[in-house]
mmCIF file of C-alpha atoms in Angstrom:
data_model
loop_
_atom_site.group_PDB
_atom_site.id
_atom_site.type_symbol
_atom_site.label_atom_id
_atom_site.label_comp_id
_atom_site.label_asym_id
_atom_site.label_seq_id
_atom_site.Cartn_x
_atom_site.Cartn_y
_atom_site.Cartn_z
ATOM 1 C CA UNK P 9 -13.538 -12.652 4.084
ATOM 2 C CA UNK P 10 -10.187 -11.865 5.686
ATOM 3 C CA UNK P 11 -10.319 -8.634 7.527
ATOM 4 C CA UNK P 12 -7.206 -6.969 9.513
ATOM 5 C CA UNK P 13 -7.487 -4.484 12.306
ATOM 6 C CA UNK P 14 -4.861 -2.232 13.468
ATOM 7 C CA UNK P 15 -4.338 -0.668 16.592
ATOM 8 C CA UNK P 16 -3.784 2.013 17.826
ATOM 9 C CA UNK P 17 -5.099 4.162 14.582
ATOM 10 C CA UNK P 18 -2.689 7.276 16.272
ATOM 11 C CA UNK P 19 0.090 7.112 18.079
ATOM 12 C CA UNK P 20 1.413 10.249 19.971
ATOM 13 C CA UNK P 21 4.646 9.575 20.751
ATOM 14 C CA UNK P 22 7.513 11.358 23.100
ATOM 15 C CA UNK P 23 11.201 11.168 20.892
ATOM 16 C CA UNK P 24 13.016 8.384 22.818
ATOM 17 C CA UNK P 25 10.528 6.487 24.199
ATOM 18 C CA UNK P 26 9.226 2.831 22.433
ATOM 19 C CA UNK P 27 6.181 2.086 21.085
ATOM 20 C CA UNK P 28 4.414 -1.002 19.862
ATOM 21 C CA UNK P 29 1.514 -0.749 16.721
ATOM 22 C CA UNK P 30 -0.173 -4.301 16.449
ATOM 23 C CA UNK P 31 -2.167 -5.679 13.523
ATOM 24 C CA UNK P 32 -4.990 -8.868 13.941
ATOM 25 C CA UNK P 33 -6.734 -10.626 11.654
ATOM 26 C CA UNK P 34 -9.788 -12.674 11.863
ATOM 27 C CA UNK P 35 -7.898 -15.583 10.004
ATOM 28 C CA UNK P 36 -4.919 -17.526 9.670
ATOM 29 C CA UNK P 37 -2.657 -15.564 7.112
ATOM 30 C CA UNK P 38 -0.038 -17.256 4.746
ATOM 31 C CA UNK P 39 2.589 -14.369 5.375
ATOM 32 C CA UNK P 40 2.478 -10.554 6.319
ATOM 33 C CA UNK P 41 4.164 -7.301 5.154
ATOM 34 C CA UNK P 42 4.775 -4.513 7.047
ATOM 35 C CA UNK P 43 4.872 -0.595 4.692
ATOM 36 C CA UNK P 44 5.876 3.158 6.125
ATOM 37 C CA UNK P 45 3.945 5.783 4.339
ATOM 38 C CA UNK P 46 5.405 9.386 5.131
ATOM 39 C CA UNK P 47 3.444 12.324 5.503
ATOM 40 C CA UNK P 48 2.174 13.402 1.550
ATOM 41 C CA UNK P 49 4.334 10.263 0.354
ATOM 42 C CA UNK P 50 3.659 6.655 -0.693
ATOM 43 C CA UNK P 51 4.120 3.479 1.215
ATOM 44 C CA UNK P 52 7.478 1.919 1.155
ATOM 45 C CA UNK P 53 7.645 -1.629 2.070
ATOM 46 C CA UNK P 54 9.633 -2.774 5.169
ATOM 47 C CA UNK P 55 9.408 -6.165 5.635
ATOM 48 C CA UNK P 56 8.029 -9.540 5.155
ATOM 49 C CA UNK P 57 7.340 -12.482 7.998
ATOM 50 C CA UNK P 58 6.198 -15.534 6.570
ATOM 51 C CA UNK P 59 7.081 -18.226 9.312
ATOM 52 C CA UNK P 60 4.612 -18.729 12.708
ATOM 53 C CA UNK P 61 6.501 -16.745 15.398
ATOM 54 C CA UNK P 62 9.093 -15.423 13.075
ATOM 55 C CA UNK P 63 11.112 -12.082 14.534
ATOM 56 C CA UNK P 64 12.860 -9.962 12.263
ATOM 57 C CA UNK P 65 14.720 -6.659 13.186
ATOM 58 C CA UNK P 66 16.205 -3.297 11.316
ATOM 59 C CA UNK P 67 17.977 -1.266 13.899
ATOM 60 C CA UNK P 68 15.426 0.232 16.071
ATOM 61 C CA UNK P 69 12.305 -1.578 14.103
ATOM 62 C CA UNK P 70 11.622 -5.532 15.633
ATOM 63 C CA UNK P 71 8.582 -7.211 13.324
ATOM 64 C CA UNK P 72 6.929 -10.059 15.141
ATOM 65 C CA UNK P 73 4.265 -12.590 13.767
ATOM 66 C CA UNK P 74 2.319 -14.440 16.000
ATOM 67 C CA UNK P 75 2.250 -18.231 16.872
ATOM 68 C CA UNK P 76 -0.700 -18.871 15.187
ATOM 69 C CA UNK P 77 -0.173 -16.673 12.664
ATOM 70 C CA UNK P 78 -3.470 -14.486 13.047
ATOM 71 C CA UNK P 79 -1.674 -11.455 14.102
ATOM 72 C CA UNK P 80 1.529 -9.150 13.640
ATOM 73 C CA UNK P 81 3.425 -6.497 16.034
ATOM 74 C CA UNK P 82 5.689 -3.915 14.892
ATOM 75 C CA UNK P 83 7.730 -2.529 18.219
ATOM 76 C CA UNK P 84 10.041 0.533 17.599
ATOM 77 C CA UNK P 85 12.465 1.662 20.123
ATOM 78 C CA UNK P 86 13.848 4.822 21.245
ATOM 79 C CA UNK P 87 11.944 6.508 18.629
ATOM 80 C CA UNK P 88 13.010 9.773 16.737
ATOM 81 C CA UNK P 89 11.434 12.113 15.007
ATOM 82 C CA UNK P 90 12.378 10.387 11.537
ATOM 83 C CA UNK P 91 9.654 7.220 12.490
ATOM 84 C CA UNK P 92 6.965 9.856 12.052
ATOM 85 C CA UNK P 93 4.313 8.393 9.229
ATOM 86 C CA UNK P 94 1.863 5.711 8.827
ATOM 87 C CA UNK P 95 2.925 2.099 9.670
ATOM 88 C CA UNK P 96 0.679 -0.289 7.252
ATOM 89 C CA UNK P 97 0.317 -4.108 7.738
ATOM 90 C CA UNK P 98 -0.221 -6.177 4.703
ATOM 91 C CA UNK P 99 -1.881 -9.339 4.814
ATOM 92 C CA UNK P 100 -1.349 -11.100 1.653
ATOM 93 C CA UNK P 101 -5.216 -11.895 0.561
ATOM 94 C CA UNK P 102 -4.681 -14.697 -2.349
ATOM 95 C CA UNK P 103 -2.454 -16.893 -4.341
ATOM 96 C CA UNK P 104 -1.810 -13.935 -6.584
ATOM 97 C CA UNK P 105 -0.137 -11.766 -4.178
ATOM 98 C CA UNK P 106 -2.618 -9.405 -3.524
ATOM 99 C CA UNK P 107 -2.782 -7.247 -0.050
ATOM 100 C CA UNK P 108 -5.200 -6.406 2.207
ATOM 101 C CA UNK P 109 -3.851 -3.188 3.901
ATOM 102 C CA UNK P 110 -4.709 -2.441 7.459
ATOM 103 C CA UNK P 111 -6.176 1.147 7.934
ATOM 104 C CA UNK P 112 -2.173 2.017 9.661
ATOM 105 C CA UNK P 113 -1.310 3.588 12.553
ATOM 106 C CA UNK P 114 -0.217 7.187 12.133
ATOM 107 C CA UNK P 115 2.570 7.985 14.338
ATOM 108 C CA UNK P 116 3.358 11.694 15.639
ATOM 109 C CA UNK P 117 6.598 11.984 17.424
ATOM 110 C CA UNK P 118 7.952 14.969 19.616
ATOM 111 C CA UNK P 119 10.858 16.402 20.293
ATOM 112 C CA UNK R 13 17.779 -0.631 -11.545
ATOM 113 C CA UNK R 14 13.391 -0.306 -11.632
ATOM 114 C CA UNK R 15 11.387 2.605 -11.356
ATOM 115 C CA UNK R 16 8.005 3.296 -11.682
ATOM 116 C CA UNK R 17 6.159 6.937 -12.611
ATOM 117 C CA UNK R 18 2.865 8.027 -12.303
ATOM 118 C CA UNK R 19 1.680 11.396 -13.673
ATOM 119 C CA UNK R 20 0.337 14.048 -12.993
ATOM 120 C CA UNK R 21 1.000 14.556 -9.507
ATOM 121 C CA UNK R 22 -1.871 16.785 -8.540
ATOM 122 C CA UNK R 23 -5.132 17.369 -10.802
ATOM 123 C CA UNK R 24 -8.402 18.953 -10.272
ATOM 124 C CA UNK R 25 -11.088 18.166 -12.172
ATOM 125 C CA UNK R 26 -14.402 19.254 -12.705
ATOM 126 C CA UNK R 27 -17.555 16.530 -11.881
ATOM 127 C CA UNK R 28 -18.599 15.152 -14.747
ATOM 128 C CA UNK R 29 -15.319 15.010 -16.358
ATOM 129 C CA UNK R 30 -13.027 12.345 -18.073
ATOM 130 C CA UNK R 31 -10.236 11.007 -15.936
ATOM 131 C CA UNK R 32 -7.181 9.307 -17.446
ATOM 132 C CA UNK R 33 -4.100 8.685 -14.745
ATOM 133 C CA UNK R 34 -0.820 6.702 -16.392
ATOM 134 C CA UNK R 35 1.537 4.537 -14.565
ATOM 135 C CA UNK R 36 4.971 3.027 -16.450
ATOM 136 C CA UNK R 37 7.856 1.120 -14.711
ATOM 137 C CA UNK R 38 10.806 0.976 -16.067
ATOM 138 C CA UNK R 39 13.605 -1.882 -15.549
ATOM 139 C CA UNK R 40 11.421 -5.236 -15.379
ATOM 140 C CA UNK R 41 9.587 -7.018 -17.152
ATOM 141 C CA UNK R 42 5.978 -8.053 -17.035
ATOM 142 C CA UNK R 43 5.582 -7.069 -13.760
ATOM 143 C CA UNK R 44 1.695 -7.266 -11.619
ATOM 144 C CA UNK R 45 0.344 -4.260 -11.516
ATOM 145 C CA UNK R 46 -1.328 -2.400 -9.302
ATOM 146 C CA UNK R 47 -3.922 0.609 -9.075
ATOM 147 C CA UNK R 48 -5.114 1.501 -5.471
ATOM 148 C CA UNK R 49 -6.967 4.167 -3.511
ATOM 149 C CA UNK R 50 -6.431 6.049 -0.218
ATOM 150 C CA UNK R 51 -8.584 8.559 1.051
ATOM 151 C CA UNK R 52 -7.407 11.033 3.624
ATOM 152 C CA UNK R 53 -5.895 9.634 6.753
ATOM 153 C CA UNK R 54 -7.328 6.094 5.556
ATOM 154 C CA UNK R 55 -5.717 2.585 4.245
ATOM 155 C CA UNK R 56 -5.076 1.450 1.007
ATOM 156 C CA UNK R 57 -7.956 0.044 -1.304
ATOM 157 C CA UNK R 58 -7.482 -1.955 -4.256
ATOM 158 C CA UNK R 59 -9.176 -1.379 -7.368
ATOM 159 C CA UNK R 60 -7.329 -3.522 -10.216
ATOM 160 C CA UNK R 61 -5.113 -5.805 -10.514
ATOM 161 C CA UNK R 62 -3.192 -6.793 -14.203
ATOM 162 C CA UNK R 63 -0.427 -10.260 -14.312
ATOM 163 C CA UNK R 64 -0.218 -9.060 -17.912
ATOM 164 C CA UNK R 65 -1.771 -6.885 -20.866
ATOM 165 C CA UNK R 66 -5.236 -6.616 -21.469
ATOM 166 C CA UNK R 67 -5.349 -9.055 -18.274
ATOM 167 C CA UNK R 68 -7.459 -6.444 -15.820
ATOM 168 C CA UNK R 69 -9.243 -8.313 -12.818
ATOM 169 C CA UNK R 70 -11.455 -5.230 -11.003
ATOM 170 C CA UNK R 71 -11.584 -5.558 -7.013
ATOM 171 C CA UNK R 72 -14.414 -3.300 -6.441
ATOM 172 C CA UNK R 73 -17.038 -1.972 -8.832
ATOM 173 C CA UNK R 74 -17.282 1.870 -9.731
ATOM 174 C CA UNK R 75 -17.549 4.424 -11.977
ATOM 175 C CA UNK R 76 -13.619 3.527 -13.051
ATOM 176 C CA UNK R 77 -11.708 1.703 -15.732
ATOM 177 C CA UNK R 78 -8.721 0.490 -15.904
ATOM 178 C CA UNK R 79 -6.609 -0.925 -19.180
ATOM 179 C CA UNK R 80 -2.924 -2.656 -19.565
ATOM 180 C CA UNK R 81 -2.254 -1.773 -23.279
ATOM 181 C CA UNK R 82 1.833 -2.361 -23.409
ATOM 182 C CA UNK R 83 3.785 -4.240 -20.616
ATOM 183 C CA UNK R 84 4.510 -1.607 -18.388
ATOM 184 C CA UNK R 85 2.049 0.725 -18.613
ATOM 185 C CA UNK R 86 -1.000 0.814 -16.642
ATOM 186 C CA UNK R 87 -3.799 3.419 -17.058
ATOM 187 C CA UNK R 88 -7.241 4.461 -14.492
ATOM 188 C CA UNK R 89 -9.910 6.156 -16.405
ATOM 189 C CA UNK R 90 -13.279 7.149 -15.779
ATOM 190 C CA UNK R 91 -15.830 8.482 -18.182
ATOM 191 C CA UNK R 92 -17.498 10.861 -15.851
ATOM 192 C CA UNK R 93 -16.102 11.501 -12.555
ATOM 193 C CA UNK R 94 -17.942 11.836 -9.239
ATOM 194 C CA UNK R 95 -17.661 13.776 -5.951
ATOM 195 C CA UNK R 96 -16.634 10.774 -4.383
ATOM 196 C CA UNK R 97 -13.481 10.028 -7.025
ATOM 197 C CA UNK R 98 -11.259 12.581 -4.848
ATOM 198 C CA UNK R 99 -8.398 10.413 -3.461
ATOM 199 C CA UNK R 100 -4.942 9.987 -3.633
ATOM 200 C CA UNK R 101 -4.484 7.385 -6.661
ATOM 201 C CA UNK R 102 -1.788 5.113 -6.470
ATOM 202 C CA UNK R 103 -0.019 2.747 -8.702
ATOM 203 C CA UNK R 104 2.554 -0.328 -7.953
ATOM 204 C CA UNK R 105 4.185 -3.329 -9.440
ATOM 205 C CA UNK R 106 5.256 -6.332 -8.029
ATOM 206 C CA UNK R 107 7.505 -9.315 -9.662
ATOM 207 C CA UNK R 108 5.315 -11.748 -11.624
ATOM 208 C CA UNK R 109 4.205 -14.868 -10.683
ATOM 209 C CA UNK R 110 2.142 -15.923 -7.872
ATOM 210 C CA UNK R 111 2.076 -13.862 -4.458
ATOM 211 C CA UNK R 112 4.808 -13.041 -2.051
ATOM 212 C CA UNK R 113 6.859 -10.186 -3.140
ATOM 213 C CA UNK R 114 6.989 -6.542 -1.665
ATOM 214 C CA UNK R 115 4.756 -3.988 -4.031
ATOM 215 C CA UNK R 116 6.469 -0.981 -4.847
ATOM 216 C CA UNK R 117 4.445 2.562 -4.991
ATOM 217 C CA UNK R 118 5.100 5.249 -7.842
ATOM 218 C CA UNK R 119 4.870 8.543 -6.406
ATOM 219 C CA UNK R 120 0.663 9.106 -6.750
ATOM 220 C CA UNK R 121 -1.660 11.372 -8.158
ATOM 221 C CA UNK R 122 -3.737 13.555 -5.784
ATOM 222 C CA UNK R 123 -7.073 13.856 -7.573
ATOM 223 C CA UNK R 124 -9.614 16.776 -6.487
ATOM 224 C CA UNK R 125 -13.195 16.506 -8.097
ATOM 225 C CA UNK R 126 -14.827 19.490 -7.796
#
């Protein structure tokens, strides 16, 4: 079955620098969405890619989805110290628009 | 504009026990719904999945239940609870009709079996 695998799992991060969480699957995926999660909150979606090699971008946040469309980036720049949570990727798994969500990448920033 | 609540926020419960968790959204109209798990530190896991009521379609099998009994109201129950049922439950709703559109997450319920 489909299986995604994110990397890094933590993130340890300096306030202004970039950093770049990927997500892979063992598949070809239909589309992908990309959730924050906050410390002691719930995920909050972000964004959706759909199209091989689509790029979409929110301010410091650029979403990429790969050519074949087996794998997803998330790149943030100049990061502050309100990026700190977990980043999720969402395969959707069927028809029905179930997800299959990535174990996330928990990012710690520092001042 | 939609919302979606979940309730209670915390509980602690003994093993053994009864478990009933509610989710209601408010502001659409048969919506999918939605009941996932997340341990500490881990990912999301799906347990059930409703397009409509009394339609419940159960992702993994375990000791829980889950029913649809009005449009927007989902409920997780469990007749006797295990160790192993402490998580952080969570409930969403999408748009109906087939796949696609973002999920949104009601607030959760941090479950501690004891």
């Amino acid at each position: 079955g489909q299986q995604v695998m994110q990397i890094p799992q933590y993130q340890h991060v300096q306030e202004g620098e970039d950093f770049t969480t990927y997500c892979n699957s063992s598949t070809t995926l239909s589309n992908i969405q990309w959730y924050k999660q906050r410390p002691g909150g719930h995920p909050v979606f972000l964004i959706q890619l759909v199209k091989s090699g689509e790029v979409k971008k929110q301010k410091r946040l650029t979403f990429q989805f790969g050519e074949a469309k087996k794998n997803s980036s998330l790149h943030i720049t100049a990061t502050q110290t309100t990026d700190v949570g977990t980043y999720f990727c969402a395969p959707e798994k069927d028809s029905w628009g179930k997800l299959q969500f990535g174990a996330g990448t928990q990012v710690v920033v520092t001042p | 504009s939609q919302t979606i609540h979940q309730w209670p926020a915390t509980l602690v419960q003994p093993v053994g026990s009864p478990l009933s968790l509610e989710c209601t959204v408010e502001g659409t109209s048969n919506p999918n719904l939605y009941w996932y798990r997340q341990a500490a530190g881990r990912g999301l896991q799906l347990l059930f999945y409703s397009v409509g009521i009394g339609q419940i379609s159960s992702e993994v099998p375990q000791n829980l239940s889950a029913s649809r009994p009005q449009d927007r109201q989902f409920i997780l129950s469990s007749k006797k609870l295990l160790l192993s049922d402490s998580s952080f439950y969570l409930c969403a709703w999408s748009l109906a009709g087939q796949g696609g559109d973002e999920q949104f997450f009601g607030p959760g319920t941090r479950l501690t079996v004891l």
